[in-house]
PDB file of C-alpha atoms and ligand atoms in Angstrom:
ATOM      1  CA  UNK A   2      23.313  15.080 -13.251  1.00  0.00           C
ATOM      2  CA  UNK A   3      26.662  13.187 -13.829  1.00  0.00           C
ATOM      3  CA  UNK A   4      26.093   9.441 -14.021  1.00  0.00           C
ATOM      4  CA  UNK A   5      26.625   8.116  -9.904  1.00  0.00           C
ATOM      5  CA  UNK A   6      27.982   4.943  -9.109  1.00  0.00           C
ATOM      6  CA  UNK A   7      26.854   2.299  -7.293  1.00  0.00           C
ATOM      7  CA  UNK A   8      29.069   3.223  -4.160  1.00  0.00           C
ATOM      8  CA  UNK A   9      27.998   6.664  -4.342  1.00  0.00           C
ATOM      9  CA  UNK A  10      24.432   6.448  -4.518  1.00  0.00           C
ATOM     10  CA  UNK A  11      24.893   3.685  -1.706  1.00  0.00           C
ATOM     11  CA  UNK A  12      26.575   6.499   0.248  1.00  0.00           C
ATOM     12  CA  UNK A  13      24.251   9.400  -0.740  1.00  0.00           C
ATOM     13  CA  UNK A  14      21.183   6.557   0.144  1.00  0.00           C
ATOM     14  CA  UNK A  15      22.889   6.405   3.401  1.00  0.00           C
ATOM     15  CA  UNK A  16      22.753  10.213   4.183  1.00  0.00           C
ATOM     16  CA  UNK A  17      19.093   9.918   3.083  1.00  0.00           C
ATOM     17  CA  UNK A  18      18.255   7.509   5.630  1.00  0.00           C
ATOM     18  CA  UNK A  19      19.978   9.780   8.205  1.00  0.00           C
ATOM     19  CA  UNK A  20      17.498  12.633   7.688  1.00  0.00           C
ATOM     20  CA  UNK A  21      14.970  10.684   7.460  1.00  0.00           C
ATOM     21  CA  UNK A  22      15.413   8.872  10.837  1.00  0.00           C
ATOM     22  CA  UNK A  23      15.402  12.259  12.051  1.00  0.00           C
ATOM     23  CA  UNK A  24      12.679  13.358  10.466  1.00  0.00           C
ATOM     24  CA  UNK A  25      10.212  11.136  11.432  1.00  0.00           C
ATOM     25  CA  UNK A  26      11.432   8.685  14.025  1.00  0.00           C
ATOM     26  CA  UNK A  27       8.395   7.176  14.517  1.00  0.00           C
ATOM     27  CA  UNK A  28       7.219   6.709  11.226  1.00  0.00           C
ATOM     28  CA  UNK A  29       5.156   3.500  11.140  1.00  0.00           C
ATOM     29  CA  UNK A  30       2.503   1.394   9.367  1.00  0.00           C
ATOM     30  CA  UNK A  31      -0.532   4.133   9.565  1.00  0.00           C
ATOM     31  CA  UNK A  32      -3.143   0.992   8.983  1.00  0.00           C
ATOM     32  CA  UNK A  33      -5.016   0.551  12.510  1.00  0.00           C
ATOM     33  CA  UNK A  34      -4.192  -3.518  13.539  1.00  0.00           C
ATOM     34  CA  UNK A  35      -3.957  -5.764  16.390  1.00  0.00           C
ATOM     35  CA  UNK A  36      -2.852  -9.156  14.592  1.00  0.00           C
ATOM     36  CA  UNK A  37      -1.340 -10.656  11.202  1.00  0.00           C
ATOM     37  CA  UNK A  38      -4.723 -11.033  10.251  1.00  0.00           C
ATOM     38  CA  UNK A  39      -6.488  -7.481  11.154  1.00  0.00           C
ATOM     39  CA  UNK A  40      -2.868  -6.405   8.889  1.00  0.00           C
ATOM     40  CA  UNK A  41      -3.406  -8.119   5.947  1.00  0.00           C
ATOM     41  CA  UNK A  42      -7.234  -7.402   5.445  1.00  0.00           C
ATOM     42  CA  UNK A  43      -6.836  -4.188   6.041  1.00  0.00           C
ATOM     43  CA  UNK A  44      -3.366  -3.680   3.193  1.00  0.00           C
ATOM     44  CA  UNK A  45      -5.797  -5.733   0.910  1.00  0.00           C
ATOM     45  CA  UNK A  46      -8.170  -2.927   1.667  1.00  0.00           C
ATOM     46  CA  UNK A  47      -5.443   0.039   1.267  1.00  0.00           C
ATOM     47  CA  UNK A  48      -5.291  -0.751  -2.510  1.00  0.00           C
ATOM     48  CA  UNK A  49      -6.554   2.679  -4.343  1.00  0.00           C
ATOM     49  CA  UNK A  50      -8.019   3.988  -0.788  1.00  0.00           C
ATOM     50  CA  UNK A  51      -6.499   6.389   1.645  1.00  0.00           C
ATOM     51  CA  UNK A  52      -5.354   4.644   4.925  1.00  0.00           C
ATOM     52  CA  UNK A  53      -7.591   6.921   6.793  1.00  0.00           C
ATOM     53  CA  UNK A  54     -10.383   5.398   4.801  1.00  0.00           C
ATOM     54  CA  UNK A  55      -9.359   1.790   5.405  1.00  0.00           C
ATOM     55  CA  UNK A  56      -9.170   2.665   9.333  1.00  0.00           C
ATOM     56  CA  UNK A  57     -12.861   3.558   9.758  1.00  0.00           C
ATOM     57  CA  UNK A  58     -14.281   0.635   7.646  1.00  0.00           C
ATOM     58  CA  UNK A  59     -11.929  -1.650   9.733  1.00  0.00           C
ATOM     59  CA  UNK A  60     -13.113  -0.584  13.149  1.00  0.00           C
ATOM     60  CA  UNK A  61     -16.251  -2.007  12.529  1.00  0.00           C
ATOM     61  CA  UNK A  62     -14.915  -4.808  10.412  1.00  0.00           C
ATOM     62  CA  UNK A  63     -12.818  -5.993  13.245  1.00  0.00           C
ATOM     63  CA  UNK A  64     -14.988  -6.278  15.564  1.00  0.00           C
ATOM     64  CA  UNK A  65     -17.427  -7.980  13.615  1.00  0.00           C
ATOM     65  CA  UNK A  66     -14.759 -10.882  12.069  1.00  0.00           C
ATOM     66  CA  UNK A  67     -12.334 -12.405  14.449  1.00  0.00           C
ATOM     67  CA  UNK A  68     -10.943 -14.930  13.113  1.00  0.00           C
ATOM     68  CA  UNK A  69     -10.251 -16.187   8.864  1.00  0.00           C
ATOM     69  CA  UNK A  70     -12.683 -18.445   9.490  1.00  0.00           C
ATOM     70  CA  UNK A  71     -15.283 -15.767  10.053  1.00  0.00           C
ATOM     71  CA  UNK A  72     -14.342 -13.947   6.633  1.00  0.00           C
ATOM     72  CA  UNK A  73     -14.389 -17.330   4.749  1.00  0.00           C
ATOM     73  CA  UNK A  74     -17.935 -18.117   5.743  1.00  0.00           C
ATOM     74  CA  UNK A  75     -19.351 -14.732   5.616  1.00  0.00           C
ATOM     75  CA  UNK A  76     -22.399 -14.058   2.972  1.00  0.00           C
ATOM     76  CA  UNK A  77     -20.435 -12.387  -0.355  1.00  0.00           C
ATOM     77  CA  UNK A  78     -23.198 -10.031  -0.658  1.00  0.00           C
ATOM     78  CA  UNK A  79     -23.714  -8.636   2.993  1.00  0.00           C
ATOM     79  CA  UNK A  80     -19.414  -8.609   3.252  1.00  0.00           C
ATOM     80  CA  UNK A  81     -18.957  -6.011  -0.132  1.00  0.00           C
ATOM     81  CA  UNK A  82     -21.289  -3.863   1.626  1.00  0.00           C
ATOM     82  CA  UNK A  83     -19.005  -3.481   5.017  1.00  0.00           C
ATOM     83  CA  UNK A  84     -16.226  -2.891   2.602  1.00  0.00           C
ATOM     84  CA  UNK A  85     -18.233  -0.749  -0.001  1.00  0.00           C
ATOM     85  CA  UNK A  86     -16.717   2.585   0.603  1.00  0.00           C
ATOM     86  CA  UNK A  87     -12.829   0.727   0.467  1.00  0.00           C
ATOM     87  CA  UNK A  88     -13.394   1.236  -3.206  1.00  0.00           C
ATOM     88  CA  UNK A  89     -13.212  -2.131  -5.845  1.00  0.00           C
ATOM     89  CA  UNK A  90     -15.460  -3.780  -3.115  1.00  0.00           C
ATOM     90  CA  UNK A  91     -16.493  -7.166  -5.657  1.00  0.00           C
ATOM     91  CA  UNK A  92     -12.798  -7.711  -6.455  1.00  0.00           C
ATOM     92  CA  UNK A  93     -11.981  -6.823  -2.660  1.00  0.00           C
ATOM     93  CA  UNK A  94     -14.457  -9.003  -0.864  1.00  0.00           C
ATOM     94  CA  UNK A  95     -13.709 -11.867  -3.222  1.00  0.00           C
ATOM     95  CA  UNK A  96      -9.797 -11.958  -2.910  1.00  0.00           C
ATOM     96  CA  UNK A  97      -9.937 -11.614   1.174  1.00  0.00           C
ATOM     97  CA  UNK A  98     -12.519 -14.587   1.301  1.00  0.00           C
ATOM     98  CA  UNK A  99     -10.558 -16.640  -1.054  1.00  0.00           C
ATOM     99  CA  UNK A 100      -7.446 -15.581   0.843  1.00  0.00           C
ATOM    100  CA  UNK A 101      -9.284 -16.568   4.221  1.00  0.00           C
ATOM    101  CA  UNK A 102     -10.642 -19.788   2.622  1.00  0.00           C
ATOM    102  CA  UNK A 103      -6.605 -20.877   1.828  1.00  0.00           C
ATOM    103  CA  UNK A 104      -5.511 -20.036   5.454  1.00  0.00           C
ATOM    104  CA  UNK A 105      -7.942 -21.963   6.948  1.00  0.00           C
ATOM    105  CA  UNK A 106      -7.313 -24.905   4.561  1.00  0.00           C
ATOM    106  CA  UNK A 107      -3.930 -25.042   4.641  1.00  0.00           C
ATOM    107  CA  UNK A 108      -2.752 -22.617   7.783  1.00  0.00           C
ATOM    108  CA  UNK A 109      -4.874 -23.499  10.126  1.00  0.00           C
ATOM    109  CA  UNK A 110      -6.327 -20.019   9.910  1.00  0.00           C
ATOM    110  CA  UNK A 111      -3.072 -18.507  10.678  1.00  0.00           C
ATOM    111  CA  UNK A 112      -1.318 -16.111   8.516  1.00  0.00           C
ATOM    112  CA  UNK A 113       2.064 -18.076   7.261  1.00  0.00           C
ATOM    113  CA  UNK A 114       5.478 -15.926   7.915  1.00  0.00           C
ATOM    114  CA  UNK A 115       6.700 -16.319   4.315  1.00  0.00           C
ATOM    115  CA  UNK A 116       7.022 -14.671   0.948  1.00  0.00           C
ATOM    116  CA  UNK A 117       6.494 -17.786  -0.881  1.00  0.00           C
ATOM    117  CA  UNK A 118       3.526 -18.883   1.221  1.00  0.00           C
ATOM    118  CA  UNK A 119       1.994 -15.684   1.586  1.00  0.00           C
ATOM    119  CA  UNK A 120       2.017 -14.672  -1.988  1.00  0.00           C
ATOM    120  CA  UNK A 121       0.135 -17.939  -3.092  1.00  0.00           C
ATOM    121  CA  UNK A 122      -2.806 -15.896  -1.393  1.00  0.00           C
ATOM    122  CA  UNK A 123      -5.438 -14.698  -3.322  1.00  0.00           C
ATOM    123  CA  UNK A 124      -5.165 -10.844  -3.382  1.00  0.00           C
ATOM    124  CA  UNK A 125      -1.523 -11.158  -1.843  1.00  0.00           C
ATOM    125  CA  UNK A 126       1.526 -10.062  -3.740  1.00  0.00           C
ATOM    126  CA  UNK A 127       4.831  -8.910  -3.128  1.00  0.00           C
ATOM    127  CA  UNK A 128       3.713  -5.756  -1.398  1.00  0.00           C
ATOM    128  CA  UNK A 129       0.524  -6.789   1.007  1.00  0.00           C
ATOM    129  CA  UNK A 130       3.404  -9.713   1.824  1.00  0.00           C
ATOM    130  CA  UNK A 131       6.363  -7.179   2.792  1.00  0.00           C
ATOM    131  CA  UNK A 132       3.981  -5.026   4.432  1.00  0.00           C
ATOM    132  CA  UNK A 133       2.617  -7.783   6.283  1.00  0.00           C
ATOM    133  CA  UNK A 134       6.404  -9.525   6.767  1.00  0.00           C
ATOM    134  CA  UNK A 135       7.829  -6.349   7.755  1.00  0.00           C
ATOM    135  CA  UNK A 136       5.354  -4.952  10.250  1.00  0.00           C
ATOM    136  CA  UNK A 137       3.746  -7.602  11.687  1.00  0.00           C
ATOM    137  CA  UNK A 138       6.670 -10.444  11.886  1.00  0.00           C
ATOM    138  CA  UNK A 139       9.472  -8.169  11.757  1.00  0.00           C
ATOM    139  CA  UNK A 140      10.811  -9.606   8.529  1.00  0.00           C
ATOM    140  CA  UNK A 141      12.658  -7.734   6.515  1.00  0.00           C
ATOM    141  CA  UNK A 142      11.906  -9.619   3.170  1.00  0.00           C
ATOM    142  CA  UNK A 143      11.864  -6.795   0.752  1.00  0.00           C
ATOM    143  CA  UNK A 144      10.671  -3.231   0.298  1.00  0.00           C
ATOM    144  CA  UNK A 145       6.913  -2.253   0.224  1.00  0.00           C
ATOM    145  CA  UNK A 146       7.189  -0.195  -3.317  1.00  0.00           C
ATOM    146  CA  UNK A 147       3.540   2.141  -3.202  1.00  0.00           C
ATOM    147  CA  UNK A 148       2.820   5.053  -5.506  1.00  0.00           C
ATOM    148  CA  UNK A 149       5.305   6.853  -2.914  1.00  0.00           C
ATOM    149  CA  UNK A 150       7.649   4.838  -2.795  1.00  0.00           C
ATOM    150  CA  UNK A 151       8.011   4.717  -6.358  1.00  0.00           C
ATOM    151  CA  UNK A 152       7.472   8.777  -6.966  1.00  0.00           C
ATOM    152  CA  UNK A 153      10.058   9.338  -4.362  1.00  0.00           C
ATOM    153  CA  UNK A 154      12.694   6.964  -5.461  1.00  0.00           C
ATOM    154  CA  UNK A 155      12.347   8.206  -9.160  1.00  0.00           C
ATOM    155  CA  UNK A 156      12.815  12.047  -8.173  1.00  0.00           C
ATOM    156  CA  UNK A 157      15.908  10.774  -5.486  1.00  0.00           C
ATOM    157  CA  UNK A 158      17.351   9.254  -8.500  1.00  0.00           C
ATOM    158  CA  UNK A 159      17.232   6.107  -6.595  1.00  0.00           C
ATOM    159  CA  UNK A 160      16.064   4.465  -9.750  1.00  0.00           C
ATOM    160  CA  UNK A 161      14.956   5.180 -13.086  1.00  0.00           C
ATOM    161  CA  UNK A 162      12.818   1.775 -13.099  1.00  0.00           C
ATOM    162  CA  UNK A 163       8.685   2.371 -13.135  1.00  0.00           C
ATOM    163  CA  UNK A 164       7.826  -1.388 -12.500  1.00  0.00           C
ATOM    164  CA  UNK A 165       7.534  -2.381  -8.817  1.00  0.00           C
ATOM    165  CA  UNK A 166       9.327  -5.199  -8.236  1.00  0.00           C
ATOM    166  CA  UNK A 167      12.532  -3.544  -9.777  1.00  0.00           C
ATOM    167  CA  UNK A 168      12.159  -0.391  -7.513  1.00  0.00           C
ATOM    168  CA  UNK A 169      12.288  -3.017  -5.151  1.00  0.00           C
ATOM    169  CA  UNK A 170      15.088  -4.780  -6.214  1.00  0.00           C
ATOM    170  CA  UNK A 171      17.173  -1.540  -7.263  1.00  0.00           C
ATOM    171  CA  UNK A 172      16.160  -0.247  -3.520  1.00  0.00           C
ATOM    172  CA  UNK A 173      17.122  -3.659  -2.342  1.00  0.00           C
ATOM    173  CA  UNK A 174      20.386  -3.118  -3.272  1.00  0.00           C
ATOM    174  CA  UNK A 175      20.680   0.420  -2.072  1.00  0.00           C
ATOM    175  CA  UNK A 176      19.403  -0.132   1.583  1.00  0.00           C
ATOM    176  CA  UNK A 177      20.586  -2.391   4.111  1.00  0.00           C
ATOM    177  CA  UNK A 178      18.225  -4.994   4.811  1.00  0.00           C
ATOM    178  CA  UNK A 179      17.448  -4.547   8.520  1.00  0.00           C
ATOM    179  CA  UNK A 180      16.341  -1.073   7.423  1.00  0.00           C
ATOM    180  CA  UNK A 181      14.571  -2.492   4.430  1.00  0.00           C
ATOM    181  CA  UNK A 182      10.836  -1.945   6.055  1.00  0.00           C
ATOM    182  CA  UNK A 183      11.592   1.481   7.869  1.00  0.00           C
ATOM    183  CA  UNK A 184      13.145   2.667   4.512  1.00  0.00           C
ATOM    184  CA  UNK A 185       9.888   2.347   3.148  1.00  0.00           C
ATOM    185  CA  UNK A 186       8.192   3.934   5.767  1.00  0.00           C
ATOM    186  CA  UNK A 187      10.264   6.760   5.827  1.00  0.00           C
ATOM    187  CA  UNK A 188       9.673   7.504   2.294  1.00  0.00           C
ATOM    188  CA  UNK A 189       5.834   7.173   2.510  1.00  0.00           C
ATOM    189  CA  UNK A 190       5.637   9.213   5.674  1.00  0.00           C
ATOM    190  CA  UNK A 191       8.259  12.289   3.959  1.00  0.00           C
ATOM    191  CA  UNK A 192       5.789  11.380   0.672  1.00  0.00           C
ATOM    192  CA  UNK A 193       2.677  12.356   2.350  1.00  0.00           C
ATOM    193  CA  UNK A 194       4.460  15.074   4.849  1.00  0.00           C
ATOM    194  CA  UNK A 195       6.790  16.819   1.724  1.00  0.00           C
ATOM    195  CA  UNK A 196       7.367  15.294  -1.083  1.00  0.00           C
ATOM    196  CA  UNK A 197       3.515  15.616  -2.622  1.00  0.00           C
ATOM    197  CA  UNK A 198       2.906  14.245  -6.105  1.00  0.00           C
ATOM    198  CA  UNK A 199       1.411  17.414  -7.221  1.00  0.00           C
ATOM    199  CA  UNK A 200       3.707  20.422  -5.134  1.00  0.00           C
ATOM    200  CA  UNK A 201       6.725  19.122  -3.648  1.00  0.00           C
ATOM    201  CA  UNK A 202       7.937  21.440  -0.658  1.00  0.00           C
ATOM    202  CA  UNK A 203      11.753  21.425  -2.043  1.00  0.00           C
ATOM    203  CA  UNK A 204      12.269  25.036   0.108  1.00  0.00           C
ATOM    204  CA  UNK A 205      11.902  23.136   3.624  1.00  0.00           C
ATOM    205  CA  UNK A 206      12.380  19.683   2.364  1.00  0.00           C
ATOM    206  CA  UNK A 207      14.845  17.941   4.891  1.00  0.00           C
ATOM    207  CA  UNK A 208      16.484  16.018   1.657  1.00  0.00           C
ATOM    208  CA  UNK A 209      16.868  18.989  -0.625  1.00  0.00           C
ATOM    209  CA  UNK A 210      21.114  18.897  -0.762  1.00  0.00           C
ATOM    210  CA  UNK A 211      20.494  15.134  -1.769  1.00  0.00           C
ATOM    211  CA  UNK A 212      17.762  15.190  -4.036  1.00  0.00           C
ATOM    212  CA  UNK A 213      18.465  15.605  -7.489  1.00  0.00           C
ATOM    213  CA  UNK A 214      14.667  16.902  -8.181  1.00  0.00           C
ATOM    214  CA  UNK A 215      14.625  14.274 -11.312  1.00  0.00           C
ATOM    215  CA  UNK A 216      10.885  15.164 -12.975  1.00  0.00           C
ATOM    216  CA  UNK A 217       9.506  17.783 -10.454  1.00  0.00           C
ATOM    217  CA  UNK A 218       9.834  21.018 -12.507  1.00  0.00           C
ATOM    218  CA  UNK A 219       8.115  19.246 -15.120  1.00  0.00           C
ATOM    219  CA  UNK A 220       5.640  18.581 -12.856  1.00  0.00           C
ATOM    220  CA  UNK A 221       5.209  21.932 -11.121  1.00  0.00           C
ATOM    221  CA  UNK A 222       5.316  23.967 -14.930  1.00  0.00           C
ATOM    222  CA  UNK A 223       2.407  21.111 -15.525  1.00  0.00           C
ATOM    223  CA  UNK A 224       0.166  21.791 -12.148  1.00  0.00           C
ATOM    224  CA  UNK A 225       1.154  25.797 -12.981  1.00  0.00           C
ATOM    225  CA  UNK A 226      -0.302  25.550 -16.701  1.00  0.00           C
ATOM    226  CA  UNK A 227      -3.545  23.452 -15.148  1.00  0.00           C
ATOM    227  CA  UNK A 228      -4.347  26.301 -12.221  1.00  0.00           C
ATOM    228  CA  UNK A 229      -3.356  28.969 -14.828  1.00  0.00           C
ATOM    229  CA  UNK A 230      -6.377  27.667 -17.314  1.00  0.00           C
ATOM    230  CA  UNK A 231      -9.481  29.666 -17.438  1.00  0.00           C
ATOM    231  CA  UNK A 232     -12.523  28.317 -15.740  1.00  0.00           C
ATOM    232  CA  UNK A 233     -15.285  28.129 -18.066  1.00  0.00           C
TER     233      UNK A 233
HETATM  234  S1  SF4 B  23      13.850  18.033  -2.579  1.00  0.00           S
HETATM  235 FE1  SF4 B  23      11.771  18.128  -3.439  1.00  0.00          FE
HETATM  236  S2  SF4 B  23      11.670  16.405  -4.867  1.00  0.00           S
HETATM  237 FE2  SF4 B  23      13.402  16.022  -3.495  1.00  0.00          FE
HETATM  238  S3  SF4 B  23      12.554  14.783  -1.832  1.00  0.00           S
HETATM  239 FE3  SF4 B  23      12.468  16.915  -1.187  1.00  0.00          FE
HETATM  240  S4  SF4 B  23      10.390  17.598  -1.744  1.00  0.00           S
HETATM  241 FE4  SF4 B  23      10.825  15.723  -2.890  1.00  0.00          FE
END
């Protein structure tokens, strides 16, 4: 592919977003939450665990812990259980009750409604922050960059970056910031819908005049040799 400039990848990103929005207009956060709070235990919870997942171990959860108090004070040992089948559970359990801990000692329990404070949490970086910023304050402080996010944006030609925060900041400069927190959602939802890691639907892909396919016949000759291997 010819090397794009900025204006016309801004222009082609802008097409993108169309189909997109028509796509899925009501793509959203698919983490079940009532509150700041209920959102950022459970997108501490989402790391290397299916939303779905995260969703029935938070039903109960929620119920159970109100407040950050409550997760602060819990026993360690009875709280990795809840959370056991999250995945990472030890590292889990103690990152949320460290995080709780910090809001109640210097939030008043309440989750603070900015990058800076929020990613002084324990277990909090840039992405729990923007998903939290995004879809529970409506602050569009930057793009939540997840395994699709990233996959997506690579085989867009978006980016050629790999590390997180500059996806973000290479998407950040593609995508107008009040659509900075749909953007990602978009991509997620047409990540999980189409665009799978493994066998990306190109033939009915809403994107496919816009999508220069970077990496995916590599990947499809890969998946093609691994099914092709005989079973032993
Ligand atoms: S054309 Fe293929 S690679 Fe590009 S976004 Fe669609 S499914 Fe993904």
């Amino acid at each position: 592919m010819p090397r794009e400039t900025h204006d016309a990848k801004t222009a082609r990103v802008g097409r993108i977003i169309t189909r997109l929005n028509i796509a899925y207009p009501d793509a959203h956060c698919e983490l079940n939450y009532s509150n700041p709070l209920e959102l950022l235990i459970a997108t501490i919870l989402s790391a290397q665990c299916t939303d779905k997942r995260v969703n029935l171990v938070t039903a109960e959860l929620f119920r159970k812990y109100r407040a950050a108090a409550d997760y602060a004070r819990a026993g360690t040992a009875g709280f990795e259980q809840e959370i056991k089948s999250t995945g990472f559970y030890r590292n889990k359990a103690k990152s949320i009750q460290a995080c709780c801990r910090k809001l109640v000692e210097r939030h008043e329990g309440a989750v603070p409604r900015t990058m800076e404070e929020l990613t002084r949490l324990d277990g909090v970086g840039r992405k729990t922050a923007n998903v939290v910023l995004g879809n529970a304050f409506g602050v569009n402080a930057g793009v939540v960059v997840d395994t699709h996010v990233t996959r997506l944006s690579q085989r867009l030609g978006l980016t050629s970056e790999k590390d997180p925060e500059k996806i973000e900041l290479a998407l950040m400069k593609l995508v107008p910031q009040a659509q900075w927190t749909m953007f990602s959602h978009w991509l997620i939802w047409h990540g999980r819908r189409r665009c799978a890691a493994r066998k990306p639907d190109c033939g009915s892909c809403e994107l496919r005049k816009l999508c220069p396919r970077l990496g995916v016949e590599e990947i499809t000759a890969k998946t093609r040799r691994i099914q092709k291997k005989p079973s032993r």
